[in-house]
XYZ file of C-alpha atoms in Angstrom:
697
model
C 12.062 139.615 98.527
C 14.622 138.092 96.129
C 16.120 134.774 97.215
C 19.679 136.140 97.008
C 18.792 139.140 99.184
C 17.052 136.941 101.767
C 20.050 134.580 101.926
C 22.317 137.587 102.413
C 20.174 138.930 105.283
C 20.002 135.581 107.069
C 23.751 134.999 106.595
C 24.475 138.488 107.883
C 22.318 137.889 110.966
C 24.002 134.541 111.597
C 27.467 136.031 111.256
C 26.661 138.707 113.840
C 25.749 136.134 116.478
C 28.309 133.507 115.385
C 31.483 135.587 115.492
C 34.410 133.960 117.296
C 34.022 136.398 120.211
C 30.267 135.760 120.567
C 30.578 131.968 120.394
C 33.562 132.027 122.767
C 31.450 134.011 125.223
C 28.533 131.581 124.912
C 30.806 128.549 125.339
C 32.176 130.063 128.537
C 28.623 130.590 129.765
C 27.809 126.946 129.066
C 30.990 125.753 130.814
C 30.447 128.042 133.795
C 28.629 125.538 136.009
C 31.352 122.910 135.579
C 34.472 125.092 135.551
C 33.750 127.788 138.134
C 36.931 129.703 138.941
C 35.266 130.526 142.263
C 35.607 126.879 143.273
C 39.383 127.180 142.997
C 39.319 129.920 145.596
C 36.630 129.096 148.164
C 38.396 126.235 150.051
C 41.805 127.994 150.089
C 41.483 130.304 153.138
C 39.782 127.573 155.180
C 42.537 125.087 154.317
C 45.232 127.540 155.448
C 43.284 128.167 158.685
C 43.017 124.411 159.269
C 46.770 124.006 158.820
C 47.331 126.702 161.461
C 44.954 124.835 163.793
C 46.916 121.630 163.289
C 50.049 123.481 164.456
C 47.993 124.766 167.363
C 46.689 121.360 168.464
C 50.181 119.870 168.146
C 51.052 122.075 171.124
C 48.781 119.914 173.323
C 50.031 116.760 175.037
C 52.082 114.630 172.695
C 51.542 110.894 172.321
C 52.742 108.138 169.984
C 50.436 107.173 167.120
C 51.931 103.686 166.830
C 51.731 102.680 170.476
C 49.691 99.546 169.698
C 51.325 98.835 166.326
C 55.013 99.801 166.690
C 56.145 97.431 163.924
C 53.608 98.542 161.328
C 55.297 100.176 158.341
C 53.681 103.410 157.211
C 53.899 104.812 153.700
C 53.554 108.556 154.323
C 54.040 109.254 158.049
C 57.716 109.809 158.915
C 57.531 109.959 162.730
C 54.589 107.865 164.023
C 56.168 107.905 167.507
C 55.139 111.561 167.901
C 51.710 112.997 167.112
C 53.186 116.517 167.304
C 55.813 115.609 164.688
C 53.034 114.234 162.441
C 51.101 117.506 162.688
C 54.225 119.470 161.788
C 54.799 117.167 158.818
C 51.258 117.889 157.584
C 51.763 121.628 157.951
C 55.128 121.574 156.222
C 53.712 119.665 153.245
C 50.632 121.884 153.157
C 52.789 125.015 153.199
C 54.839 123.667 150.252
C 51.648 122.732 148.352
C 50.195 126.243 148.596
C 53.522 127.798 147.605
C 53.788 125.480 144.602
C 50.187 126.249 143.648
C 50.798 130.004 143.638
C 54.047 129.775 141.672
C 52.728 127.276 139.109
C 49.423 129.063 138.590
C 51.337 132.252 137.823
C 53.334 130.374 135.167
C 50.113 128.905 133.761
C 48.687 132.429 133.592
C 51.656 133.587 131.502
C 51.552 130.543 129.223
C 47.798 130.803 128.598
C 48.134 134.512 127.839
C 49.987 133.744 124.590
C 47.786 130.951 123.231
C 45.157 133.222 121.551
C 47.927 134.840 119.466
C 49.226 131.408 118.476
C 45.703 130.367 117.468
C 45.413 133.508 115.313
C 48.519 132.386 113.414
C 46.909 128.970 112.885
C 43.731 130.591 111.521
C 45.742 132.819 109.172
C 47.519 129.726 107.860
C 44.241 127.836 107.386
C 42.910 130.738 105.312
C 45.642 130.157 102.706
C 44.280 128.663 99.508
C 47.458 126.751 98.642
C 47.292 123.420 100.481
C 51.068 122.948 100.262
C 51.659 126.197 102.165
C 49.204 125.059 104.846
C 50.951 121.683 105.190
C 54.323 123.392 105.558
C 53.295 126.007 108.137
C 50.565 124.288 110.179
C 52.452 121.447 111.977
C 55.061 123.697 113.673
C 52.311 126.137 114.726
C 50.199 123.342 116.218
C 53.294 121.829 117.850
C 54.008 125.143 119.564
C 50.508 125.213 121.103
C 50.853 121.544 122.059
C 54.157 122.255 123.857
C 52.484 125.040 125.843
C 49.598 122.720 126.786
C 52.046 120.005 127.868
C 54.109 122.477 129.940
C 50.935 123.657 131.673
C 49.920 120.029 132.165
C 53.201 119.344 134.002
C 52.717 122.420 136.193
C 49.138 121.446 137.084
C 50.153 117.816 137.706
C 52.893 118.983 140.068
C 50.374 120.947 142.178
C 47.818 118.137 142.126
C 50.465 115.710 143.390
C 51.499 118.166 146.136
C 47.962 118.321 147.520
C 47.513 114.600 147.032
C 50.601 114.034 149.182
C 49.075 116.083 152.016
C 45.733 114.278 151.666
C 47.388 110.836 151.701
C 49.407 111.859 154.763
C 46.327 113.070 156.682
C 44.427 109.959 155.630
C 47.174 107.689 156.981
C 47.388 109.673 160.245
C 43.614 109.290 160.659
C 43.796 105.547 160.028
C 46.562 105.044 162.581
C 45.094 107.511 165.092
C 41.608 105.990 165.042
C 43.124 102.547 165.504
C 45.088 103.863 168.484
C 42.084 105.623 170.057
C 39.157 103.515 168.877
C 37.039 104.337 171.932
C 35.917 107.558 170.212
C 33.183 105.834 168.223
C 31.522 108.841 166.557
C 34.818 110.468 165.643
C 35.994 107.126 164.293
C 32.957 106.852 161.998
C 33.435 110.406 160.741
C 37.133 109.727 160.130
C 36.332 106.541 158.220
C 33.822 108.422 156.063
C 36.401 111.131 155.335
C 39.023 108.538 154.360
C 36.503 106.776 152.112
C 35.534 110.091 150.503
C 39.207 110.893 149.859
C 39.642 107.503 148.189
C 36.583 108.094 145.994
C 37.963 111.473 144.906
C 41.349 109.916 144.183
C 39.824 107.140 142.069
C 37.642 109.701 140.303
C 40.733 111.735 139.351
C 42.402 108.611 137.960
C 39.239 107.752 136.046
C 39.090 111.297 134.628
C 42.597 110.874 133.238
C 41.595 107.575 131.635
C 38.510 109.303 130.238
C 40.700 112.040 128.727
C 42.792 109.416 126.924
C 39.666 107.614 125.751
C 38.266 110.948 124.577
C 41.422 111.525 122.479
C 41.114 108.141 120.755
C 37.405 108.716 120.122
C 38.140 112.109 118.569
C 40.563 110.470 116.154
C 37.924 107.885 115.241
C 35.327 110.620 114.771
C 37.709 112.458 112.466
C 37.983 109.357 110.272
C 34.226 108.761 110.345
C 33.459 112.373 109.459
C 35.847 112.394 106.502
C 34.179 109.248 105.154
C 30.746 110.755 105.806
C 31.731 113.913 103.929
C 32.973 111.934 100.909
C 29.805 109.846 100.863
C 27.547 112.909 101.143
C 29.335 114.804 98.372
C 29.033 111.762 96.085
C 25.221 111.812 96.327
C 24.538 115.567 96.773
C 21.738 116.564 94.346
C 22.156 119.573 92.061
C 21.088 122.880 93.613
C 21.605 121.531 97.138
C 24.910 123.281 97.839
C 23.447 125.077 100.881
C 22.256 121.767 102.362
C 25.667 120.226 101.610
C 27.389 123.089 103.433
C 25.026 122.728 106.401
C 25.869 119.014 106.595
C 29.613 119.765 106.394
C 29.195 122.221 109.284
C 27.298 119.624 111.345
C 30.086 117.077 110.718
C 32.672 119.630 111.844
C 30.703 120.485 115.006
C 29.993 116.869 115.996
C 33.553 116.140 117.131
C 33.232 115.923 120.904
C 31.460 118.965 122.259
C 33.788 120.701 124.726
C 31.296 121.789 127.449
C 30.017 118.232 127.876
C 33.555 116.827 127.946
C 34.485 119.346 130.648
C 31.363 118.364 132.585
C 32.271 114.667 132.440
C 35.892 115.272 133.402
C 35.204 117.756 136.195
C 31.945 116.681 137.810
C 31.886 116.030 141.540
C 32.800 112.366 142.075
C 30.370 112.249 145.022
C 27.428 113.467 142.913
C 24.767 111.241 141.363
C 25.717 108.894 138.568
C 24.911 110.033 135.023
C 21.875 107.715 134.472
C 20.301 108.916 137.743
C 21.164 112.544 136.995
C 19.371 112.465 133.646
C 16.413 110.555 135.010
C 17.057 107.171 133.422
C 15.964 105.384 136.578
C 14.051 102.742 134.667
C 17.031 101.567 132.574
C 17.794 97.875 132.855
C 21.020 96.726 134.514
C 22.864 96.487 131.207
C 21.979 100.075 130.245
C 22.801 101.423 133.706
C 26.376 100.106 133.350
C 27.029 102.045 130.137
C 29.789 104.600 130.261
C 29.215 108.189 129.210
C 31.166 107.762 125.986
C 28.467 105.754 124.187
C 25.711 108.236 125.053
C 27.900 111.183 124.045
C 29.015 109.623 120.777
C 25.423 108.889 119.809
C 23.910 112.225 120.817
C 26.562 114.260 118.981
C 25.164 112.817 115.731
C 21.825 114.565 116.256
C 22.847 117.651 114.243
C 23.586 115.451 111.223
C 20.217 113.720 111.655
C 18.553 117.134 111.791
C 20.154 118.210 108.501
C 19.070 114.941 106.857
C 15.513 115.290 108.184
C 15.368 118.947 107.156
C 16.361 118.047 103.586
C 13.134 115.988 103.339
C 11.137 119.199 103.859
C 12.417 120.390 100.462
C 10.047 117.894 98.826
C 6.925 119.240 100.582
C 5.149 122.277 99.137
C 1.674 123.432 100.252
C 1.033 120.136 102.072
C 1.839 118.175 98.893
C 4.843 116.284 97.566
C 6.623 118.407 94.962
C 7.459 115.733 92.386
C 9.479 118.192 90.300
C 11.751 118.861 93.285
C 11.855 115.209 94.347
C 12.916 113.746 90.994
C 16.524 114.407 89.953
C 16.284 115.495 86.312
C 19.700 114.045 85.461
C 19.521 110.623 87.081
C 15.684 110.331 87.178
C 16.072 108.988 90.718
C 14.687 110.408 93.970
C 16.860 113.109 95.525
C 15.938 111.628 98.887
C 18.724 109.105 98.323
C 21.066 111.756 99.791
C 19.106 111.746 103.072
C 18.708 107.966 103.086
C 22.484 107.529 102.851
C 22.951 109.749 105.913
C 20.332 107.870 107.952
C 21.836 104.521 106.907
C 25.402 105.570 107.751
C 24.433 106.949 111.169
C 22.404 103.820 111.915
C 25.466 101.659 111.207
C 27.678 103.866 113.404
C 25.175 103.849 116.279
C 24.713 100.071 116.103
C 28.412 99.739 116.981
C 27.894 101.641 120.252
C 26.938 100.087 123.597
C 23.284 99.721 124.580
C 21.631 102.773 126.149
C 18.424 104.814 125.927
C 20.005 107.235 123.447
C 21.015 104.338 121.181
C 17.434 103.079 121.018
C 16.092 106.561 120.319
C 18.535 107.358 117.509
C 18.115 103.950 115.871
C 14.338 104.513 115.787
C 14.888 107.906 114.178
C 17.221 106.399 111.574
C 14.745 103.642 110.774
C 11.969 106.209 110.456
C 14.059 108.332 108.083
C 15.032 105.355 105.933
C 11.374 104.279 105.744
C 10.266 107.732 104.521
C 13.079 107.862 101.956
C 12.067 104.453 100.605
C 8.474 105.678 100.256
C 9.701 108.724 98.337
C 11.686 106.440 96.021
C 8.538 104.367 95.425
C 6.449 107.294 94.225
C 9.240 108.429 91.900
C 9.391 104.930 90.395
C 5.610 104.502 90.076
C 2.872 107.004 91.075
C 0.938 106.082 94.239
C -1.630 108.769 95.127
C -2.520 107.216 98.478
C 1.132 107.199 99.559
C 1.667 110.716 98.188
C -1.194 112.019 100.344
C 0.242 110.451 103.515
C 3.877 111.476 103.064
C 3.667 115.270 103.719
C 2.170 114.829 107.196
C 4.515 111.899 107.826
C 7.559 114.029 106.937
C 6.276 116.919 109.073
C 5.711 114.678 112.090
C 9.043 112.935 111.612
C 10.876 116.264 111.382
C 9.219 117.343 114.630
C 10.554 114.222 116.367
C 14.069 114.891 115.061
C 13.803 118.503 116.297
C 12.900 117.155 119.737
C 15.803 114.706 119.648
C 18.247 117.454 118.645
C 16.920 119.743 121.368
C 17.316 116.952 123.954
C 20.785 116.151 122.661
C 21.893 119.784 122.974
C 20.515 119.917 126.519
C 22.134 116.659 127.633
C 25.511 117.338 125.969
C 25.558 121.089 126.743
C 26.071 121.858 123.062
C 25.450 125.380 121.825
C 23.099 125.738 118.847
C 25.157 128.511 117.284
C 28.708 127.341 116.699
C 31.470 129.548 115.325
C 31.088 129.778 111.540
C 33.977 128.127 109.709
C 35.849 130.601 107.487
C 35.765 128.606 104.229
C 32.140 127.480 104.607
C 31.095 131.059 105.364
C 32.810 132.367 102.241
C 31.093 129.744 100.107
C 27.613 130.289 101.614
C 27.756 134.031 100.892
C 28.062 133.288 97.172
C 25.112 130.870 96.954
C 21.679 131.541 95.455
C 19.685 128.442 96.424
C 16.315 127.406 94.950
C 13.311 128.764 96.867
C 12.493 125.307 98.323
C 15.990 124.942 99.797
C 15.942 128.546 101.043
C 12.621 127.962 102.812
C 13.962 124.944 104.716
C 17.046 126.967 105.730
C 14.846 129.779 107.065
C 12.727 127.270 109.007
C 15.909 125.862 110.543
C 17.061 129.373 111.494
C 13.723 130.023 113.234
C 14.090 126.789 115.175
C 17.716 127.608 116.076
C 16.696 130.993 117.507
C 14.195 129.418 119.930
C 16.524 126.511 120.689
C 19.426 128.851 121.554
C 17.244 130.986 123.831
C 15.962 127.862 125.585
C 19.533 126.581 126.058
C 20.656 129.870 127.602
C 17.745 129.791 130.035
C 18.706 126.224 130.991
C 22.323 127.335 131.488
C 21.052 130.061 133.827
C 19.062 127.495 135.850
C 22.039 125.109 135.994
C 24.314 127.888 137.179
C 21.820 128.876 139.874
C 21.801 125.261 141.096
C 25.596 125.246 141.056
C 25.654 128.560 142.925
C 23.335 127.233 145.642
C 25.502 124.118 145.978
C 28.602 126.302 146.317
C 26.869 128.375 149.003
C 26.110 125.161 150.906
C 29.764 124.072 150.668
C 30.815 127.527 151.833
C 28.448 127.257 154.798
C 30.102 123.961 155.759
C 33.518 125.629 155.590
C 32.246 128.464 157.806
C 31.074 125.936 160.397
C 34.536 124.388 160.393
C 36.136 127.766 161.120
C 33.641 128.538 163.906
C 34.370 125.181 165.546
C 38.136 125.769 165.360
C 37.975 129.319 166.658
C 36.326 128.064 169.854
C 39.169 125.672 170.623
C 41.655 126.405 173.362
C 44.932 124.527 173.690
C 43.979 123.415 177.211
C 40.689 121.995 175.960
C 42.177 120.040 173.058
C 41.422 116.366 173.395
C 41.782 113.549 170.933
C 38.158 113.826 169.837
C 38.645 117.476 168.804
C 41.926 116.601 167.114
C 40.225 113.954 165.010
C 37.454 116.353 164.005
C 39.925 118.996 162.827
C 41.952 116.382 160.925
C 38.781 115.143 159.226
C 37.813 118.695 158.213
C 41.350 119.299 156.974
C 41.111 116.205 154.808
C 37.796 117.379 153.335
C 38.889 120.975 152.697
C 42.195 119.986 151.096
C 40.308 117.370 149.073
C 38.261 120.178 147.540
C 41.386 122.193 146.773
C 43.027 119.186 145.120
C 39.875 118.448 143.108
C 40.037 121.877 141.479
C 43.609 121.201 140.384
C 42.476 117.893 138.924
C 40.137 119.945 136.742
C 43.047 122.102 135.627
C 45.040 118.977 134.694
C 42.099 117.762 132.619
C 41.795 121.099 130.792
C 45.370 120.882 129.531
C 45.004 117.222 128.638
C 41.961 118.157 126.529
C 43.786 121.051 124.884
C 46.701 118.820 123.937
C 44.302 116.181 122.589
C 42.464 118.727 120.430
C 45.718 119.828 118.825
C 47.148 116.320 118.458
C 44.148 115.054 116.483
C 45.436 117.157 113.584
C 49.222 116.987 113.930
C 49.342 113.908 111.710
C 46.721 115.291 109.308
C 47.762 115.331 105.648
C 45.526 117.620 103.644
C 46.983 116.529 100.306
C 46.141 112.876 101.045
C 42.470 113.691 101.626
C 42.333 115.894 98.515
C 43.835 113.042 96.501
C 41.259 110.595 97.918
C 38.422 112.939 96.882
C 39.713 113.623 93.358
C 36.779 111.845 91.685
C 34.125 113.203 94.084
C 32.139 116.361 93.143
C 32.612 119.359 95.445
C 30.330 122.220 96.473
C 30.873 125.340 94.332
C 33.315 127.599 96.169
C 34.008 124.950 98.829
C 36.803 122.507 98.026
C 37.566 119.238 99.786
C 40.648 120.763 101.419
C 38.376 123.565 102.708
C 36.378 120.956 104.640
C 39.504 119.616 106.382
C 40.766 123.142 107.075
C 37.422 124.008 108.660
C 37.601 120.900 110.871
C 41.098 121.888 112.012
C 39.858 125.435 112.608
C 37.051 124.069 114.784
C 39.468 122.088 116.981
C 41.847 125.047 117.258
C 38.918 127.280 118.219
C 37.868 124.809 120.923
C 41.455 124.720 122.256
C 41.390 128.515 122.336
C 38.155 128.411 124.357
C 39.839 126.238 126.984
C 42.908 128.509 126.996
C 40.718 131.555 127.618
C 38.905 129.784 130.436
C 42.211 128.697 131.999
C 43.626 132.202 131.701
C 40.574 133.654 133.458
C 40.891 131.080 136.277
C 44.671 131.486 136.630
C 44.580 135.289 136.559
C 41.879 135.418 139.246
C 43.583 132.754 141.355
C 46.963 134.516 141.300
C 45.348 137.848 142.191
C 43.356 136.401 145.106
C 46.262 134.211 146.230
C 48.597 137.214 146.280
C 46.107 139.347 148.244
C 44.535 136.801 150.560
C 46.453 133.509 150.713
C 50.225 133.801 150.483
C 50.673 136.077 153.519
C 48.673 133.557 155.561
C 50.682 130.671 154.133
C 53.918 132.489 155.055
C 52.568 132.973 158.594
C 52.387 129.180 158.918
C 56.177 129.037 158.702
C 56.457 131.551 161.535
C 53.860 129.705 163.607
C 55.683 126.393 163.167
C 58.897 127.940 164.499
C 57.297 129.174 167.762
C 56.709 127.382 171.053
C 53.167 127.249 172.433
C 54.297 129.278 175.458
C 55.457 132.176 173.259
C 52.934 135.112 173.407
C 53.317 135.501 169.602
C 51.976 131.962 169.115
C 48.362 132.802 170.055
C 48.583 136.215 168.414
C 49.597 134.787 165.025
C 46.977 132.046 165.312
C 44.219 134.629 165.884
C 45.590 136.773 163.080
C 45.415 133.813 160.651
C 41.835 133.099 161.741
C 40.883 136.763 161.309
C 42.591 136.997 157.914
C 40.959 133.767 156.728
C 37.524 135.161 157.567
C 38.363 138.375 155.678
C 39.656 136.390 152.705
C 36.450 134.367 152.574
C 34.384 137.559 152.678
C 36.448 139.081 149.843
C 36.055 135.937 147.740
C 32.315 135.890 148.468
C 32.075 139.440 147.116
C 33.846 138.264 143.947
C 31.446 135.325 143.670
C 28.363 137.555 144.004
C 29.740 139.994 141.460
C 30.498 137.113 139.084
C 26.925 135.817 139.410
C 25.493 139.235 138.551
C 27.783 139.495 135.505
C 26.779 135.979 134.453
C 23.062 136.897 134.548
C 23.759 140.041 132.505
C 25.781 138.119 129.894
C 22.999 135.525 129.496
C 20.415 138.252 128.914
C 22.711 140.150 126.531
C 23.166 136.980 124.445
C 19.394 136.378 124.278
C 18.827 140.022 123.298
C 21.488 139.787 120.571
C 19.891 136.667 119.085
C 16.511 138.433 119.035
C 17.926 141.639 117.526
C 20.436 140.328 114.986
C 18.841 137.128 113.719
C 15.202 136.786 114.746
C 14.462 140.322 113.465
C 15.641 139.515 109.895
C 13.732 136.227 109.638
C 10.198 136.062 108.251
C 7.687 135.762 111.079
C 6.792 132.138 111.793
C 3.120 131.200 111.782
C 1.430 130.547 115.117
C 1.363 126.814 114.374
C 5.072 126.782 113.440
C 6.087 128.702 116.555
C 4.005 126.447 118.801
C 5.637 123.345 117.269
C 9.144 124.821 117.640
C 8.638 125.903 121.239
C 7.129 122.532 122.095
C 10.172 120.702 120.722
C 12.684 122.761 122.719
C 10.903 122.883 126.080
C 10.159 119.252 126.841
C 12.158 117.251 129.368
C 15.164 115.961 127.370
C 15.407 112.489 128.870
C 11.648 112.000 128.608
C 11.868 112.622 124.839
C 14.622 110.035 124.441
C 12.623 107.497 126.443
C 9.553 108.182 124.276
C 11.592 107.703 121.103
C 12.969 104.457 122.482
C 9.534 102.826 122.620
C 8.827 100.005 120.222
C 5.758 101.644 118.680
C 7.055 103.891 115.872
C 3.751 104.311 113.995
C 3.360 107.838 115.315
C 6.201 109.190 113.179
C 7.238 106.482 110.683
C-alpha cells in the first residue's frame, strides 16, 4: 500500500473517533465518577424531610439553649432562649436555600444552554487564516463566554452560601445544645463528630477555591512553557519529520491541565483518602507524602511529550539495526536524535523545578535514559562503533516500552483520554503530508498502542464508575435509615436525645447538598480560568518571535497558538455541556419532586402542633420524600445502564473505525502493548523511580 494512501486511511480512522462530539462524549464518561449529576439530587428529598422533622420536634417542650451560658454571644443563632425558635430559624433558612437553589439552577441552565453556540463562533474565528482578523474578533467572543461563566459563578456561590448558612446555624445549635445537655454522652460524641465533619467539608471547599486559583496560574505558566518548547522543537526539527513535529505540537496542546483530573481534584470527597494513599504510595517518605497534587499533575501531563520524543527514536531502528542513513542528517551531518535529546533535556529541567514526589523520580529517570540513548546515537554518527550499534536497537526498544508504561500510568492517574479532539489546523496540515516510510511506521505503531490504551482506559472508567455507584448506594442507604428513624418518632416521645440525632443527620444531609454546589462553583471557576488564559494572548507577538524559526509545511506558527486556544475553548465547552446536563436534570427533578415539599414547609411552620393538618402535612412530606427518592433512584439506575452502553459503544467505534484500518500488529508487539497498558499505574512509577536504570538505559 502506498505511504500516502496509508496515511490517509489512518487519518480518516482517527478523525472518525476524534470528532468533537466523540471526544466530548468520552470526556463526559471520564468525568462521570467525579461529577455525577445524581449526587446533586440524592440528598435533596431527605434534607427537606429532615427540615419538616425539625418543625415537628420544635412542637415538643420548649427550653432555653443558653440556660448555663446566658452571656455567651452566638454568631448564627438569633434566639438561644428558645429551642423552638432555633428550630424555626433553621427551617426558614433551609426553605430559602432550597428556593434559591431551584431559581439559580434554572438560570444556570439557561446560561449554559447558549455556551456551545458561543464556542462555535470562537472556532469559526480561529479557522480564519488572517491573524489580524482573529485578534480583532477573538477577545470580545472570549469575553462573552467569560461573562457567562462569571454570572453562573455568582449564582452558584449564592446557593453554596445559603446552604453554608444553614449548616453553620445547625452546627452552632449542636454546640450550644450539647453543652447544655452534656449528660447524653453518645449523642454528644455523634454531634461532635458531625460538627468536625462539617468543618472538614468547609475547609475542603475553601481549599478547592485556592486550588482553582493555583490551577489558573499554572495554566498560564504552562502556556509560556509550551510556546518556548514549540519554538525550540521547530528550530531542531529534522527534514521529513513534519508528521513527528505535528504530533509533538498536538502533545504540547493537550498537556495543559487535563480537565477530568482537575475536576477530580476539585470535587473529590474531603473525607476520602488522601491522594498518596489513594494511589498506593504508602511507602513514600514524609517529604513526598506532604506534596500537593499540583506537582504530580504537572509532571505526569508531560508524559505525552516524552512519548513523542521516545517514539521518534524508533525511526532510527530498521530490522533490529540502526539505520545510519536515517540517523544522519544529510544537510548538517549531525544525528537527527538531537531533536529528541532537546525534548528530554527541556522536560528534565522543567521537572527538576517541581517538588519531590514519586512521579518526579520516575520522569527524571526516563529523561536521563533518553538523553543517554541520544548521546550514544550521536557517538556512532561521529565515529563508527559496531559494539554500540549492536546494543542500541534493543536499548531503544526497551526504553520505548518503559515510556509507554509511564504514559499509560500517567493517563490512568490523571484521567486523561488517549484520543483528544483533533485541532483544526493540525488536522488540515497532516492530511497533506506524505512522510517517509520510517516515520509512517512509527506513527502506525503509535496508533496501535493508542487503540489498546484507549480501550483499557474506558474499562478503567467503567470500574471507577461502578465503585462510585456502590458508594452512592451506601450513602443512599444511610439516608434511608435516617428517614426510617424519623418516621417512627411521635411528638410525645421526642426527647433531647432524639432531637440531637435528627439535628446531626440534618447537618450531614445538608452538608452533602452544599458539597454538590461547591462542585458547581468550581466548574465555573475552571471555565473562567480556561478562557482567561487566552484573553491576553497576542498572536502577532508570537508570530513575530518565531520569524526566524522554520515551520512545518502547511502549519504556521500562528496555527499552533490558534490550536492551543481551540483546545482550551473545547475544554470550556465540555464543562458547559456537563453543567447544562446537571442543571437541566436538577431543575426537572426539583420541579417534580422537591419544590412542592419545600413549599409545604412554609405551611407546616405556620401551623400549631394541635392542628389536625399539622400531622397530616408531616406524613405527606414523609410520603412524598420517599416517592421522590424512588423516582431519583430510577433515574440513577437508568443513567448507569446508559453509561455502560456508551462505554461499550466507544470501544466498538475504536475497534471499527481505527483498529480495522491499521496493519495487524505481530503477536510480540500486541503482547508488549497490552502489557504496558494493563499494569498497576503507581507500581510502574515506583519501579521507574528505583536507582538501578540499567534495565532500560
